[in-house]
Short mmCIF file of C-alpha atoms and ligand atoms in Angstrom, two decimals:
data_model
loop_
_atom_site.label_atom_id
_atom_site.label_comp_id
_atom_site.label_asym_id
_atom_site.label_seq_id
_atom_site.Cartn_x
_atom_site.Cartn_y
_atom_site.Cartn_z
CA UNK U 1 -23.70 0.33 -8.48
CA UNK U 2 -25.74 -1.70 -6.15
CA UNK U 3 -24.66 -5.11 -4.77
CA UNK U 4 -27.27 -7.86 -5.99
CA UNK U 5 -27.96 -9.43 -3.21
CA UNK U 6 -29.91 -12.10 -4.91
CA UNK U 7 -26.58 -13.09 -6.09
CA UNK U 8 -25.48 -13.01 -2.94
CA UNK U 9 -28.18 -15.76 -1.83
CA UNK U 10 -26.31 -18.41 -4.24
CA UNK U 11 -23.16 -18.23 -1.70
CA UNK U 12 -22.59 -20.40 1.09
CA UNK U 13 -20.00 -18.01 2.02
CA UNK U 14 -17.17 -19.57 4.26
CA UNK U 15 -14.37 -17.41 2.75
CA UNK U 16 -12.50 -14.37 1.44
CA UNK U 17 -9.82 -14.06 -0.43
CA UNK U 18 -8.11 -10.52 -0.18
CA UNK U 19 -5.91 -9.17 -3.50
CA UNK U 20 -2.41 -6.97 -1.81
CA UNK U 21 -1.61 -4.34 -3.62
CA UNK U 22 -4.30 -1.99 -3.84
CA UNK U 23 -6.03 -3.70 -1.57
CA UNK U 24 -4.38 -4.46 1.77
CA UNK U 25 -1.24 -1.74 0.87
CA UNK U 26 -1.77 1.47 -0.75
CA UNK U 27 1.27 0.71 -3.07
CA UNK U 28 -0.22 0.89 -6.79
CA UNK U 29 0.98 4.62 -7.15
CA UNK U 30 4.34 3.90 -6.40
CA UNK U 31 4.05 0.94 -8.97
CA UNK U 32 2.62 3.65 -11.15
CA UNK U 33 5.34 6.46 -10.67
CA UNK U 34 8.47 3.30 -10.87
CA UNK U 35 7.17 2.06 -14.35
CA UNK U 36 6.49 5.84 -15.86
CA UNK U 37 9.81 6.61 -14.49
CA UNK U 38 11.65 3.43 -15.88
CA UNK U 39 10.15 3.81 -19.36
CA UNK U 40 10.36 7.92 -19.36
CA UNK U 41 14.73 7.06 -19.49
CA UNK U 42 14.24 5.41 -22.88
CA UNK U 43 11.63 7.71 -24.48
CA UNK U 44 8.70 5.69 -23.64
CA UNK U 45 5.08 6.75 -23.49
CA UNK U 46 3.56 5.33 -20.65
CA UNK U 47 1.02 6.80 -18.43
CA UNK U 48 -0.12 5.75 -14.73
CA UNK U 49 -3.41 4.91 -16.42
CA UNK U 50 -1.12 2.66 -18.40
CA UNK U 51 0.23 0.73 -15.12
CA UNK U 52 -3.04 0.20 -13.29
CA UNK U 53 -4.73 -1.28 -16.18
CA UNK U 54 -2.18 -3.74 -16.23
CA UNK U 55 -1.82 -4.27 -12.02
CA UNK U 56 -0.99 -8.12 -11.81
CA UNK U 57 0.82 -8.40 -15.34
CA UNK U 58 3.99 -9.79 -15.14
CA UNK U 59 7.13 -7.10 -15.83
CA UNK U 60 8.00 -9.23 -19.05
CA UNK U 61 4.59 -8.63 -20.56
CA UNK U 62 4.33 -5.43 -19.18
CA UNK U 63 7.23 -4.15 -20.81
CA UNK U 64 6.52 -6.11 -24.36
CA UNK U 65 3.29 -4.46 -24.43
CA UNK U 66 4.97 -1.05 -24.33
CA UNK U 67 7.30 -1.47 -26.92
CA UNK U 68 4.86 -3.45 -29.33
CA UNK U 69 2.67 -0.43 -29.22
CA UNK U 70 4.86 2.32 -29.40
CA UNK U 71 7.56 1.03 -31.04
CA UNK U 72 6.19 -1.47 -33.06
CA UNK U 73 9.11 -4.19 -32.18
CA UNK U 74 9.38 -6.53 -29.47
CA UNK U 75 11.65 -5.61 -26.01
CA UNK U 76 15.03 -7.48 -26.55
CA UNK U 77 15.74 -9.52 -23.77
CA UNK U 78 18.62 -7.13 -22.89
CA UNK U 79 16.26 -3.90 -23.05
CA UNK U 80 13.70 -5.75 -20.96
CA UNK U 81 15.88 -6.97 -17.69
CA UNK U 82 17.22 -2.90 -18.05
CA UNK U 83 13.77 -1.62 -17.57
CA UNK U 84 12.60 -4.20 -15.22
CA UNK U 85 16.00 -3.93 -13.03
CA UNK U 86 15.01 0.28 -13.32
CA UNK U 87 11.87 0.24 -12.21
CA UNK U 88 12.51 -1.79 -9.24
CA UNK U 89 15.20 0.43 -8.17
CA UNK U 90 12.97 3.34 -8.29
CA UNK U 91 10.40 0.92 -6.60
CA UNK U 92 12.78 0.54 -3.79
CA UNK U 93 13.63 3.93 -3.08
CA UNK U 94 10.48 5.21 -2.85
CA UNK U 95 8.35 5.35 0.77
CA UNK U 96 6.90 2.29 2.00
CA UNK U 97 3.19 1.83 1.31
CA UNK U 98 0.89 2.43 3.85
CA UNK U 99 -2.12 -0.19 4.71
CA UNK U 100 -5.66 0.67 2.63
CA UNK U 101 -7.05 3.47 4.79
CA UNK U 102 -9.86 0.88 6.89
CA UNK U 103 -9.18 -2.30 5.53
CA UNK U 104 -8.00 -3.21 8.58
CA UNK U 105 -11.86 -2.91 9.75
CA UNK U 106 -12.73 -5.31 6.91
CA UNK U 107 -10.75 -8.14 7.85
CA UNK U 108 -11.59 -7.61 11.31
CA UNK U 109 -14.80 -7.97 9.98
CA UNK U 110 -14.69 -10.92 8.26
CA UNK U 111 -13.00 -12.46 11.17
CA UNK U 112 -15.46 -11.81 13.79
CA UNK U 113 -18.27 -13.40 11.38
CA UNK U 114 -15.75 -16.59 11.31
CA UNK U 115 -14.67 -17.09 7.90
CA UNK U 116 -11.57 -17.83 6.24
CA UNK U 117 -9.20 -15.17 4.98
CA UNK U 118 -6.45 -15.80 2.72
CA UNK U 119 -4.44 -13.57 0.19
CA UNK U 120 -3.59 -14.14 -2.77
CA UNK U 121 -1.30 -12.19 -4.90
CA UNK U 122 1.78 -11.90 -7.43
CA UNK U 123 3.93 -10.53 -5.04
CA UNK U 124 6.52 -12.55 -4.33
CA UNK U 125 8.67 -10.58 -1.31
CA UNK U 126 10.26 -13.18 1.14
CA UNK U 127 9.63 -11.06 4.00
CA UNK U 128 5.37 -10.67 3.13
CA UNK U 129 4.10 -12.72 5.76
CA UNK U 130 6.44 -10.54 8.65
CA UNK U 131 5.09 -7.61 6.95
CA UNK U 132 1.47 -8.21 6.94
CA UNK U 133 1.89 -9.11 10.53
CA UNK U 134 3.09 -5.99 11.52
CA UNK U 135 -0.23 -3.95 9.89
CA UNK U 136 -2.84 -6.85 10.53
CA UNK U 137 -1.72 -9.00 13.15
CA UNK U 138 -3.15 -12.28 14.09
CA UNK U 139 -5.01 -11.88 10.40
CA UNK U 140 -3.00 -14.15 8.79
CA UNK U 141 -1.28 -17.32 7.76
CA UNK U 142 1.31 -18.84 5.99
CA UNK U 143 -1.07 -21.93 4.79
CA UNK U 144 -3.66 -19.17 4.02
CA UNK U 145 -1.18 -17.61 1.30
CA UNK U 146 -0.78 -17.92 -2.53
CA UNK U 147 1.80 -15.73 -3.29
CA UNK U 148 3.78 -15.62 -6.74
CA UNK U 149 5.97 -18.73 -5.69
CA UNK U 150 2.80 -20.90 -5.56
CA UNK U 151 1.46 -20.57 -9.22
CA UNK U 152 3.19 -20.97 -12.93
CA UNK U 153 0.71 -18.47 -14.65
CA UNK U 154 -0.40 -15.77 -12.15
CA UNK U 155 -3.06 -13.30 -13.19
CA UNK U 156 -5.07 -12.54 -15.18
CA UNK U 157 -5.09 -16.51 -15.64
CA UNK U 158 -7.37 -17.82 -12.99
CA UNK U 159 -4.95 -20.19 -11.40
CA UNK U 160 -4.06 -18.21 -8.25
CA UNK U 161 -7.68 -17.71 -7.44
CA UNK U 162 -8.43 -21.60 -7.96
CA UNK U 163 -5.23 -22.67 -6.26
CA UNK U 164 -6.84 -20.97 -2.78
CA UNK U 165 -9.89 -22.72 -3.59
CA UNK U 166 -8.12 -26.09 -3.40
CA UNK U 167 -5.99 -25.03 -0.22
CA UNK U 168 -8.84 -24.32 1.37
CA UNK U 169 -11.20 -27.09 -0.01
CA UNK U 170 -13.65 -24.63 -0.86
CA UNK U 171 -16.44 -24.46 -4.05
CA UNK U 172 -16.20 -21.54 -6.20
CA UNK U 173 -19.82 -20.49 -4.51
CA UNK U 174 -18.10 -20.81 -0.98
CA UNK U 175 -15.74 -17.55 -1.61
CA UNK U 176 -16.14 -14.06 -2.42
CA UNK U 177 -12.81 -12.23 -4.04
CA UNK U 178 -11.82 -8.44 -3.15
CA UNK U 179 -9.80 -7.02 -5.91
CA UNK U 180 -8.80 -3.55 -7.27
CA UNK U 181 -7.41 -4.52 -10.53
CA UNK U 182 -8.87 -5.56 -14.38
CA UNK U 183 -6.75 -8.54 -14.30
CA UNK U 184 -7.09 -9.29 -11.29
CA UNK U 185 -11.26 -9.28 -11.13
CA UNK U 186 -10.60 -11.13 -14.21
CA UNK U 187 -8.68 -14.17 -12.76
CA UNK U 188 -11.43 -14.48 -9.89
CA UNK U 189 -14.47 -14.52 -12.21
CA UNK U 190 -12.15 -16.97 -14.60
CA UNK U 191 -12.21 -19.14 -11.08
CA UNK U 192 -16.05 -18.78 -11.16
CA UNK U 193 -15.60 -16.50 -7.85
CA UNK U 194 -17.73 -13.72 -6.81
CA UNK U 195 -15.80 -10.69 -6.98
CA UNK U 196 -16.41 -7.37 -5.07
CA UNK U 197 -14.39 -4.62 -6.49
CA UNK U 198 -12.49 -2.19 -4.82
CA UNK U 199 -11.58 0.88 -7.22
CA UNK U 200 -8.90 2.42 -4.61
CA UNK U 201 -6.62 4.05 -7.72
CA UNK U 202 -7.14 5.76 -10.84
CA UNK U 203 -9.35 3.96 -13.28
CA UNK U 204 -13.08 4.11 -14.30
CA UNK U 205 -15.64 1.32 -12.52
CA UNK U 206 -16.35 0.64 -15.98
CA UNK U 207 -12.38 -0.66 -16.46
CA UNK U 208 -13.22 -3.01 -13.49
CA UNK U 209 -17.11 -4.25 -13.84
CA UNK U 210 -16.05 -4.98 -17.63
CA UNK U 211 -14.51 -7.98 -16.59
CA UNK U 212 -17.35 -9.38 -14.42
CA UNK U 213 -17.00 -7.80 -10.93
CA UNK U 214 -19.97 -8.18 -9.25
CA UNK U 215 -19.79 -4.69 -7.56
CA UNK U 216 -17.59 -1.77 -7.75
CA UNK U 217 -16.98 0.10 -4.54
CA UNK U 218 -15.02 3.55 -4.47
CA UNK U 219 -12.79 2.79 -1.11
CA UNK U 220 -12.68 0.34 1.81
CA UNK U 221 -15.07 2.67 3.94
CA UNK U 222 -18.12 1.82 1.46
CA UNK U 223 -17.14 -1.64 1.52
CA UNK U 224 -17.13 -1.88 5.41
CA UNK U 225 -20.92 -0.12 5.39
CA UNK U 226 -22.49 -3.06 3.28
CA UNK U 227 -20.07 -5.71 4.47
CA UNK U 228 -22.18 -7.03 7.56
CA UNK U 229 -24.72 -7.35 5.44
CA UNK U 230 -23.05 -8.95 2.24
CA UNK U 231 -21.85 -11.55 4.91
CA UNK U 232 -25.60 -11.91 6.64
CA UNK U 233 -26.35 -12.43 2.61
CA UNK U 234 -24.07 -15.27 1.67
CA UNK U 235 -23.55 -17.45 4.71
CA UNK U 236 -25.46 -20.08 5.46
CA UNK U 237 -26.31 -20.50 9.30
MG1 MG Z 301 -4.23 -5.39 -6.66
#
């Protein structure tokens, strides 16, 4: 797929706004592996394929999705902390993900060209900030941050994406999203936000351009090639 750079003309890029998990950290398999792992003990069908599709859903939903479809009933409330408390625990135990192999290239990237970074996710860890400091340091701040603790919906709803718009005072036109997840291209393009899509796990570019990403890239090397001129593109001198 080839980036439309006529679209990219309609920017007055000032900044990006960088997804986490799939994105900055390599972590969706271990998400993957936790939820198989925690459904698997009570009989569950549910396939990697299964998780990534639904990157950026809460656990709740997650889990009443499962048993709708395969059991035909709803999670009880009891059933549903189980699972959720099980798949964190496996979540937990399993090695630390690593950083997106040359991401740290794209935000140095974006840096150099001057323009805003911020992250927004539905992580909520307490320690995040420390954390991406240690990988990407001097990348990023705590005002440049929506993190689950920031928004009532989260994705796929677009209010994360349009919360960073109004901490930044930016237009919809004056960001460009990086995502790696369905729901997650979908709560940019909900913001009106140009979204470049990263397809760093398991699912088809089809799963990700479906809901309106502008482009699908493969990794964060083929990102980096075009980036200097995606940026050249859609920011205004
Ligand atoms: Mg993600």
């Amino acid at each position: 797929m080839q980036i439309d750079l006529e679209a990219l003309k309609k920017l007055d890029l000032k900044a990006f706004f960088f997804d986490m998990d799939g994105v900055l950290f390599d972590s969706m398999p271990n998400h993957a592996k936790a939820w198989c792992a925690a459904f698997e003990d009570l009989g569950i069908h549910f396939t990697p394929y299964d998780a990534y599709m639904r990157e950026g859903m809460t656990g709740t939903s997650t889990i009443y999705q499962a048993f709708t479809r395969q059991l035909g009933r709803d999670a009880s409330e009891e059933e549903c902390q189980r699972i959720y408390k099980v798949k964190c625990e496996i979540f937990e135990s399993l090695p630390v993900a690593k950083p997106m192999p040359h991401v740290l290239e794209v935000l140095q990237t974006v840096q150099r060209a001057g323009l805003d970074i911020y992250i927004v996710t539905g992580s909520g860890q307490r320690s995040l900030l420390d954390r991406l400091n240690t990988h990407f340091p001097n990348i990023f701040q705590q005002e440049k941050m929506v993190t689950a603790y920031d928004v009532k919906k989260g994705k796929p709803d677009p209010e994360p994406y349009l919360m960073a718009l109004k901490k930044g005072g930016f237009d919809a036109h004056q960001a460009i999203v990086i995502e790696n997840a369905p729901l997650g291209v979908k709560s940019a393009v909900g913001a009106g936000i140009y979204t470049i899509a990263v397809n760093t796990g398991i699912l088809k570019d089809e799963d990700l351009s479906i809901y309106g990403a502008g482009v699908v890239y493969h990794n964060m090397e083929e990102l980096l090639s075009e980036l200097p001129e995606i940026i050249a593109k859609a920011k205004r001198i």
